C-alpha positions as a Markdown table, in Angstrom:
| # | Residue | x | y | z |
|---|---|---|---|---|
| 1 | Unk | 250.0 | 306.6 | 1.3 |
| 2 | Unk | 249.5 | 303.8 | -0.8 |
| 3 | Unk | 251.5 | 300.4 | -0.3 |
| 4 | Unk | 253.9 | 299.2 | -2.8 |
| 5 | Unk | 253.1 | 297.4 | -5.7 |
| 6 | Unk | 253.3 | 293.7 | -5.5 |
| 7 | Unk | 256.4 | 292.4 | -7.8 |
| 8 | Unk | 256.1 | 291.0 | -10.7 |
| 9 | Unk | 256.1 | 287.6 | -12.0 |
| 10 | Unk | 259.5 | 286.7 | -13.7 |
| 11 | Unk | 259.5 | 286.6 | -17.5 |
| 12 | Unk | 258.8 | 283.2 | -18.8 |
| 13 | Unk | 261.9 | 281.7 | -20.4 |
| 14 | Unk | 261.7 | 281.0 | -24.1 |
| 15 | Unk | 262.2 | 277.6 | -25.4 |
| 16 | Unk | 265.4 | 275.8 | -26.2 |
| 17 | Unk | 265.5 | 274.2 | -29.7 |
| 18 | Unk | 268.0 | 272.2 | -30.7 |
| 19 | Unk | 268.3 | 270.5 | -34.0 |
| 20 | Unk | 267.9 | 266.8 | -34.2 |
| 21 | Unk | 269.8 | 264.9 | -37.2 |
| 22 | Unk | 268.4 | 266.4 | -40.4 |
| 23 | Unk | 264.6 | 266.4 | -40.1 |
| 24 | Unk | 264.6 | 266.4 | -36.5 |
| 25 | Unk | 264.0 | 269.6 | -33.6 |
| 26 | Unk | 264.0 | 268.8 | -29.9 |
| 27 | Unk | 262.1 | 271.7 | -28.2 |
| 28 | Unk | 263.4 | 272.1 | -24.3 |
| 29 | Unk | 260.8 | 273.8 | -22.0 |
| 30 | Unk | 261.8 | 275.1 | -18.6 |
| 31 | Unk | 258.6 | 273.2 | -16.9 |
| 32 | Unk | 256.7 | 270.4 | -17.5 |
| 33 | Unk | 253.5 | 272.0 | -17.7 |
| 34 | Unk | 255.2 | 274.5 | -20.9 |
| 35 | Unk | 256.1 | 271.2 | -22.3 |
| 36 | Unk | 252.8 | 270.0 | -22.1 |
| 37 | Unk | 250.9 | 273.5 | -22.9 |
| 38 | Unk | 253.5 | 273.6 | -26.5 |
| 39 | Unk | 252.6 | 270.0 | -27.4 |
| 40 | Unk | 248.8 | 270.9 | -27.0 |
| 41 | Unk | 249.9 | 274.4 | -29.2 |
| 42 | Unk | 251.5 | 272.2 | -31.8 |
| 43 | Unk | 248.7 | 269.5 | -32.0 |
| 44 | Unk | 246.5 | 272.7 | -32.6 |
| 45 | Unk | 248.2 | 274.1 | -35.7 |
| 46 | Unk | 248.6 | 270.8 | -36.9 |
| 47 | Unk | 245.1 | 270.2 | -36.9 |
| 48 | Unk | 244.7 | 273.8 | -38.5 |
| 49 | Unk | 247.1 | 273.6 | -41.2 |
| 50 | Unk | 249.4 | 276.0 | -39.7 |
| 51 | Unk | 252.4 | 273.7 | -39.2 |
| 52 | Unk | 254.7 | 272.7 | -41.7 |
| 53 | Unk | 254.2 | 268.7 | -42.3 |
| 54 | Unk | 255.8 | 266.7 | -39.3 |
| 55 | Unk | 255.9 | 263.2 | -39.3 |
| 56 | Unk | 256.2 | 263.0 | -35.2 |
| 57 | Unk | 255.5 | 265.3 | -32.6 |
| 58 | Unk | 256.8 | 263.3 | -29.4 |
| 59 | Unk | 256.1 | 264.8 | -25.7 |
| 60 | Unk | 258.6 | 264.2 | -22.9 |
| 61 | Unk | 258.9 | 265.6 | -19.0 |
| 62 | Unk | 260.4 | 268.9 | -20.0 |
| 63 | Unk | 260.9 | 268.7 | -24.0 |
| 64 | Unk | 258.8 | 268.0 | -27.3 |
| 65 | Unk | 260.3 | 266.4 | -30.3 |
| 66 | Unk | 259.6 | 267.4 | -34.0 |
| 67 | Unk | 261.0 | 264.8 | -36.2 |
| 68 | Unk | 260.0 | 264.3 | -40.4 |
| 69 | Unk | 260.1 | 268.0 | -41.0 |
| 70 | Unk | 261.5 | 269.1 | -44.4 |
| 71 | Unk | 263.1 | 273.0 | -43.1 |
| 72 | Unk | 264.0 | 272.4 | -39.6 |
| 73 | Unk | 265.9 | 275.8 | -39.2 |
| 74 | Unk | 262.7 | 277.7 | -40.5 |
| 75 | Unk | 260.7 | 276.2 | -37.4 |
| 76 | Unk | 263.8 | 276.4 | -35.5 |
| 77 | Unk | 264.2 | 280.4 | -36.0 |
| 78 | Unk | 260.1 | 280.9 | -35.7 |
| 79 | Unk | 259.0 | 278.7 | -32.8 |
| 80 | Unk | 260.5 | 280.9 | -29.6 |
| 81 | Unk | 258.7 | 283.7 | -30.8 |
| 82 | Unk | 255.0 | 281.8 | -30.5 |
| 83 | Unk | 252.4 | 283.1 | -28.2 |
| 84 | Unk | 251.7 | 279.6 | -26.3 |
| 85 | Unk | 248.0 | 279.7 | -24.6 |
| 86 | Unk | 247.9 | 278.6 | -20.9 |
| 87 | Unk | 247.4 | 274.6 | -20.9 |
| 88 | Unk | 243.9 | 274.3 | -20.8 |
| 89 | Unk | 242.5 | 270.8 | -19.3 |
| 90 | Unk | 240.4 | 269.4 | -21.1 |
| 91 | Unk | 236.8 | 268.0 | -19.9 |
| 92 | Unk | 237.0 | 264.9 | -21.3 |
| 93 | Unk | 235.6 | 261.9 | -18.7 |
| 94 | Unk | 238.6 | 260.4 | -16.8 |
| 95 | Unk | 239.8 | 257.0 | -17.5 |
| 96 | Unk | 238.9 | 254.8 | -14.8 |
| 97 | Unk | 241.2 | 252.0 | -13.7 |
| 98 | Unk | 240.3 | 249.5 | -10.8 |
| 99 | Unk | 243.2 | 249.0 | -9.0 |
| 100 | Unk | 243.8 | 246.7 | -5.8 |
| 101 | Unk | 246.7 | 248.3 | -3.5 |
| 102 | Unk | 248.5 | 245.1 | -2.5 |
| 103 | Unk | 252.3 | 246.4 | -3.7 |
| 104 | Unk | 255.1 | 245.1 | -1.8 |
| 105 | Unk | 256.5 | 248.8 | -1.8 |
| 106 | Unk | 252.8 | 250.1 | -0.2 |
| 107 | Unk | 254.3 | 249.9 | 3.0 |
| 108 | Unk | 257.3 | 251.7 | 2.4 |
| 109 | Unk | 255.6 | 254.3 | 0.8 |
| 110 | Unk | 253.2 | 254.9 | 3.7 |
| 111 | Unk | 255.9 | 254.9 | 6.0 |
| 112 | Unk | 257.8 | 257.8 | 3.3 |
| 113 | Unk | 255.1 | 259.4 | 3.5 |
| 114 | Unk | 254.3 | 259.5 | 7.3 |
| 115 | Unk | 250.6 | 257.7 | 7.3 |
| 116 | Unk | 249.5 | 254.4 | 7.6 |
| 117 | Unk | 249.0 | 252.0 | 4.4 |
| 118 | Unk | 245.3 | 252.8 | 4.7 |
| 119 | Unk | 245.6 | 256.2 | 4.3 |
| 120 | Unk | 248.4 | 256.1 | 2.3 |
| 121 | Unk | 245.9 | 254.2 | -0.3 |
| 122 | Unk | 243.2 | 256.7 | 0.2 |
| 123 | Unk | 245.8 | 259.7 | -0.7 |
| 124 | Unk | 246.7 | 257.9 | -3.6 |
| 125 | Unk | 243.1 | 257.3 | -4.6 |
| 126 | Unk | 242.0 | 260.5 | -4.1 |
| 127 | Unk | 244.8 | 262.3 | -6.7 |
| 128 | Unk | 243.2 | 263.2 | -9.8 |
| 129 | Unk | 246.1 | 262.0 | -12.3 |
| 130 | Unk | 246.9 | 263.4 | -16.2 |
| 131 | Unk | 249.4 | 261.7 | -18.6 |
| 132 | Unk | 252.1 | 264.4 | -19.1 |
| 133 | Unk | 254.1 | 261.8 | -21.5 |
| 134 | Unk | 254.6 | 258.3 | -23.0 |
| 135 | Unk | 257.6 | 256.6 | -22.9 |
| 136 | Unk | 259.4 | 253.5 | -21.7 |
| 137 | Unk | 257.3 | 250.7 | -23.2 |
| 138 | Unk | 254.5 | 250.8 | -25.6 |
| 139 | Unk | 251.5 | 252.0 | -23.7 |
| 140 | Unk | 253.1 | 253.1 | -20.8 |
| 141 | Unk | 251.9 | 256.6 | -19.4 |
| 142 | Unk | 253.7 | 258.9 | -16.9 |
| 143 | Unk | 251.4 | 260.4 | -14.6 |
| 144 | Unk | 251.2 | 263.6 | -13.0 |
| 145 | Unk | 248.8 | 264.7 | -10.0 |
| 146 | Unk | 250.6 | 263.7 | -6.6 |
| 147 | Unk | 251.3 | 266.3 | -4.2 |
| 148 | Unk | 255.2 | 267.6 | -4.0 |
| 149 | Unk | 255.0 | 266.3 | -0.4 |
| 150 | Unk | 253.9 | 262.7 | -2.0 |
| 151 | Unk | 256.9 | 262.3 | -4.2 |
| 152 | Unk | 259.3 | 259.5 | -3.7 |
| 153 | Unk | 262.6 | 257.9 | -4.9 |
| 154 | Unk | 263.3 | 255.2 | -6.9 |
| 155 | Unk | 264.1 | 251.9 | -5.1 |
| 156 | Unk | 267.9 | 251.8 | -4.4 |
| 157 | Unk | 267.6 | 248.2 | -6.0 |
| 158 | Unk | 265.7 | 248.0 | -9.2 |
| 159 | Unk | 263.8 | 244.6 | -9.4 |
| 160 | Unk | 264.6 | 242.2 | -12.5 |
| 161 | Unk | 261.2 | 241.6 | -13.2 |
| 162 | Unk | 258.1 | 243.5 | -12.4 |
| 163 | Unk | 254.6 | 241.9 | -13.6 |
| 164 | Unk | 252.2 | 243.7 | -15.7 |
| 165 | Unk | 249.8 | 245.6 | -14.5 |
| 166 | Unk | 252.0 | 246.9 | -11.2 |
| 167 | Unk | 250.9 | 250.7 | -10.2 |
| 168 | Unk | 254.0 | 252.2 | -9.4 |
| 169 | Unk | 255.5 | 255.3 | -8.2 |
| 170 | Unk | 258.6 | 257.6 | -8.6 |
| 171 | Unk | 259.2 | 261.2 | -8.0 |
| 172 | Unk | 256.2 | 263.3 | -9.3 |
| 173 | Unk | 255.3 | 260.4 | -11.9 |
| 174 | Unk | 252.6 | 257.1 | -10.9 |
| 175 | Unk | 253.0 | 254.5 | -13.9 |
| 176 | Unk | 251.1 | 251.3 | -14.6 |
| 177 | Unk | 253.7 | 248.8 | -16.4 |
| 178 | Unk | 251.6 | 247.7 | -19.6 |
| 179 | Unk | 253.6 | 244.3 | -19.5 |
| 180 | Unk | 256.5 | 242.7 | -17.9 |
| 181 | Unk | 259.9 | 244.0 | -17.1 |
| 182 | Unk | 262.9 | 245.3 | -15.0 |
| 183 | Unk | 262.0 | 248.4 | -13.0 |
| 184 | Unk | 262.9 | 250.5 | -10.2 |
| 185 | Unk | 259.7 | 251.9 | -9.2 |
| 186 | Unk | 257.6 | 251.6 | -5.8 |
| 187 | Unk | 255.1 | 249.6 | -6.5 |
| 188 | Unk | 252.1 | 250.3 | -4.2 |
| 189 | Unk | 249.1 | 247.9 | -6.2 |
| 190 | Unk | 248.0 | 246.0 | -9.5 |
| 191 | Unk | 245.5 | 247.4 | -12.3 |
| 192 | Unk | 242.8 | 244.9 | -12.4 |
| 193 | Unk | 241.5 | 243.7 | -15.5 |
| 194 | Unk | 243.4 | 246.8 | -17.5 |
| 195 | Unk | 245.0 | 246.7 | -21.3 |
| 196 | Unk | 246.9 | 249.5 | -21.5 |
| 197 | Unk | 248.3 | 249.0 | -25.2 |
| 198 | Unk | 246.3 | 246.8 | -27.8 |
| 199 | Unk | 247.2 | 247.0 | -31.4 |
| 200 | Unk | 243.8 | 245.8 | -32.1 |
| 201 | Unk | 242.2 | 249.2 | -30.8 |
| 202 | Unk | 242.5 | 252.5 | -32.2 |
| 203 | Unk | 244.4 | 254.1 | -30.8 |
| 204 | Unk | 246.7 | 251.5 | -29.5 |
| 205 | Unk | 247.5 | 253.2 | -26.3 |
| 206 | Unk | 244.5 | 253.2 | -23.2 |
| 207 | Unk | 246.6 | 256.4 | -22.0 |
| 208 | Unk | 247.8 | 259.2 | -24.4 |
| 209 | Unk | 249.4 | 262.6 | -23.4 |
| 210 | Unk | 246.4 | 264.7 | -21.7 |
| 211 | Unk | 244.5 | 261.7 | -20.6 |
| 212 | Unk | 242.3 | 262.4 | -17.2 |
| 213 | Unk | 242.7 | 258.9 | -14.9 |
| 214 | Unk | 241.4 | 258.1 | -11.8 |
| 215 | Unk | 242.0 | 254.8 | -9.5 |
| 216 | Unk | 239.6 | 253.2 | -8.0 |
| 217 | Unk | 240.3 | 251.0 | -5.0 |
| 218 | Unk | 238.8 | 247.2 | -5.2 |
| 219 | Unk | 238.9 | 244.4 | -3.3 |
| 220 | Unk | 240.6 | 244.5 | -0.3 |
| 221 | Unk | 242.8 | 247.6 | -0.5 |
| 222 | Unk | 245.1 | 246.2 | 1.8 |
| 223 | Unk | 245.9 | 242.6 | 1.3 |
| 224 | Unk | 249.3 | 242.8 | 2.2 |
| 225 | Unk | 252.6 | 242.8 | 0.1 |
| 226 | Unk | 252.3 | 241.5 | -3.4 |
| 227 | Unk | 254.9 | 238.9 | -4.8 |
| 228 | Unk | 258.0 | 241.0 | -4.9 |
| 229 | Unk | 259.6 | 240.0 | -8.0 |
| 230 | Unk | 259.1 | 243.3 | -9.8 |
| 231 | Unk | 260.8 | 246.1 | -11.7 |
| 232 | Unk | 261.0 | 250.2 | -13.3 |
| 233 | Unk | 261.7 | 251.8 | -15.9 |
| 234 | Unk | 264.8 | 253.3 | -15.1 |
């Protein structure tokens, strides 16, 4: 007698499409990976002239915004029936960013992880990251890649100023502040000589959705706390 067949996976939840103004749609997805997959499919269809003209396609954590559509109602009716291929991680070389692990919250992050500061540096630098979406400020990418056990909460008290280049953690994301600003992420280091946003280059953003990222420790990876005068994208 053969064993019972394994239970089948639950069917994927269809996207929820909402109108935004007269010419926009906001597509809500069940997961971040589903949002990335839809974003990739939209870009493919636009490149192949299989997508109605659209001015902007903007991915979010679990959403994709389309703006500048002439007939959003038609696309809203059609899009939930698309066959969207699974997300394909491109084999483009990773952007390598040198990081000095001197952030004022590094010891706190290590304590949350239950490891030493040196081990926390190794964990963070060993992961391979990918830009899920961009926002908060020009050039700021929300990077995924840390295991769930290494997700950390935002600071209970945000800082009034975080210096440009600060590397921070919040929830499932790692990010690099492209300019000085307020913020509440846990700061673990400083990206050395990295320009995230430069209008003189094409594209202006160093980190775009889908970009792979690796962090490379430089100098003394645990020089100790830096200037505790930073902030985060809330």
